[in-house]
Coordinates of C-alpha atoms in Angstrom, one line a residue:
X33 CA -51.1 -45.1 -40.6
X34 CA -50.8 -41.7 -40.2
X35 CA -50.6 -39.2 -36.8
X36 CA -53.2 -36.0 -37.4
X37 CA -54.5 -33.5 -35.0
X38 CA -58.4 -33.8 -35.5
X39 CA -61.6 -33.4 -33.3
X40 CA -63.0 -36.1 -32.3
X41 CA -66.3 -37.4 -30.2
X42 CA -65.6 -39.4 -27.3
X43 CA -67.6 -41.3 -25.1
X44 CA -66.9 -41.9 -21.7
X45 CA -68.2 -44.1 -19.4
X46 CA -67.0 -44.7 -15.3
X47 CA -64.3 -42.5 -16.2
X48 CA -62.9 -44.8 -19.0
X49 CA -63.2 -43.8 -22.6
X50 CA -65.5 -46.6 -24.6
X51 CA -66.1 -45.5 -27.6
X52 CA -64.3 -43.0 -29.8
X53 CA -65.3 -41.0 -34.1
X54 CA -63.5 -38.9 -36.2
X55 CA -65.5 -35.8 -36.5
X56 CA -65.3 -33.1 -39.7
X57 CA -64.5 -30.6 -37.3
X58 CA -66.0 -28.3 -34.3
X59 CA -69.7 -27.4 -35.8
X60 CA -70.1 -31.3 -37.0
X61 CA -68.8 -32.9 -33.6
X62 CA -71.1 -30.4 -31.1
X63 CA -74.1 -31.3 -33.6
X64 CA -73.8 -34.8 -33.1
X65 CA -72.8 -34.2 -29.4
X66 CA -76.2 -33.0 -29.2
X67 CA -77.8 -35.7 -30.8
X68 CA -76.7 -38.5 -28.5
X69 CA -77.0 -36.4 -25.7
X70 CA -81.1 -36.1 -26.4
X71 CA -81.3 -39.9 -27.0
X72 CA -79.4 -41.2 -24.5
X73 CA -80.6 -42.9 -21.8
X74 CA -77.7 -42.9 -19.1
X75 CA -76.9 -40.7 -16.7
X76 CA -73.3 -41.9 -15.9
X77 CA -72.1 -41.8 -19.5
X78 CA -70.7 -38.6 -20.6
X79 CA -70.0 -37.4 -24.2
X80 CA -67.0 -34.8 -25.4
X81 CA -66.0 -33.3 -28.6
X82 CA -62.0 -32.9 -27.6
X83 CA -59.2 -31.6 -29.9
X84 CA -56.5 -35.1 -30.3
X85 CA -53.4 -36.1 -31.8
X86 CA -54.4 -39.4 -33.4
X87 CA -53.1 -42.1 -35.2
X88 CA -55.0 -42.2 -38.4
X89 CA -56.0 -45.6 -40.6
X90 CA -57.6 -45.0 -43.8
X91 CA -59.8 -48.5 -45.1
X92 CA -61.8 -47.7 -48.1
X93 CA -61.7 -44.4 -48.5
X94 CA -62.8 -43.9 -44.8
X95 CA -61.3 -42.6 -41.4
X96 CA -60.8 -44.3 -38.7
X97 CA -58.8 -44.2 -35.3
X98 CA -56.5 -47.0 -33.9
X99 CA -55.1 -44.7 -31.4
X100 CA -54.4 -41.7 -29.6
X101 CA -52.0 -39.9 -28.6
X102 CA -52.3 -37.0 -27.2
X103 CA -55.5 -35.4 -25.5
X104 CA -55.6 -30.7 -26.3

């Protein structure tokens, strides 16, 4: 594993964070941002694209996070 500062999308729900993607940056995060905003169906859930330090896992050639660290 490795620690990166990335953006990622974050899903919150109550106040607790449920759900969590590595983006490929600022323009792709706010796009899909968008996206789940216009489909989705609650109003308590809330959806951020926030700057993170993160430890990093790489399986198959693709990203993935198993923590973080520190929220920018």
């Amino acid at each position: 594993m490795i620690t990166k500062v990335i953006i990622a999308l974050l899903l919150f729900s109550g106040g607790t964070m449920i759900e969590h993607t590595i983006t490929d940056g600022v323009k792709d995060c706010l796009e899909k941002k968008r996206m789940i905003e216009r489909n989705m169906k609650s109003e308590t859930a809330k959806v951020s694209c926030v700057k993170v330090e993160a430890q990093i896992e790489t399986i198959e050639g693709r990203e993935f996070i198993r923590s973080i660290g520190k929220i920018n």
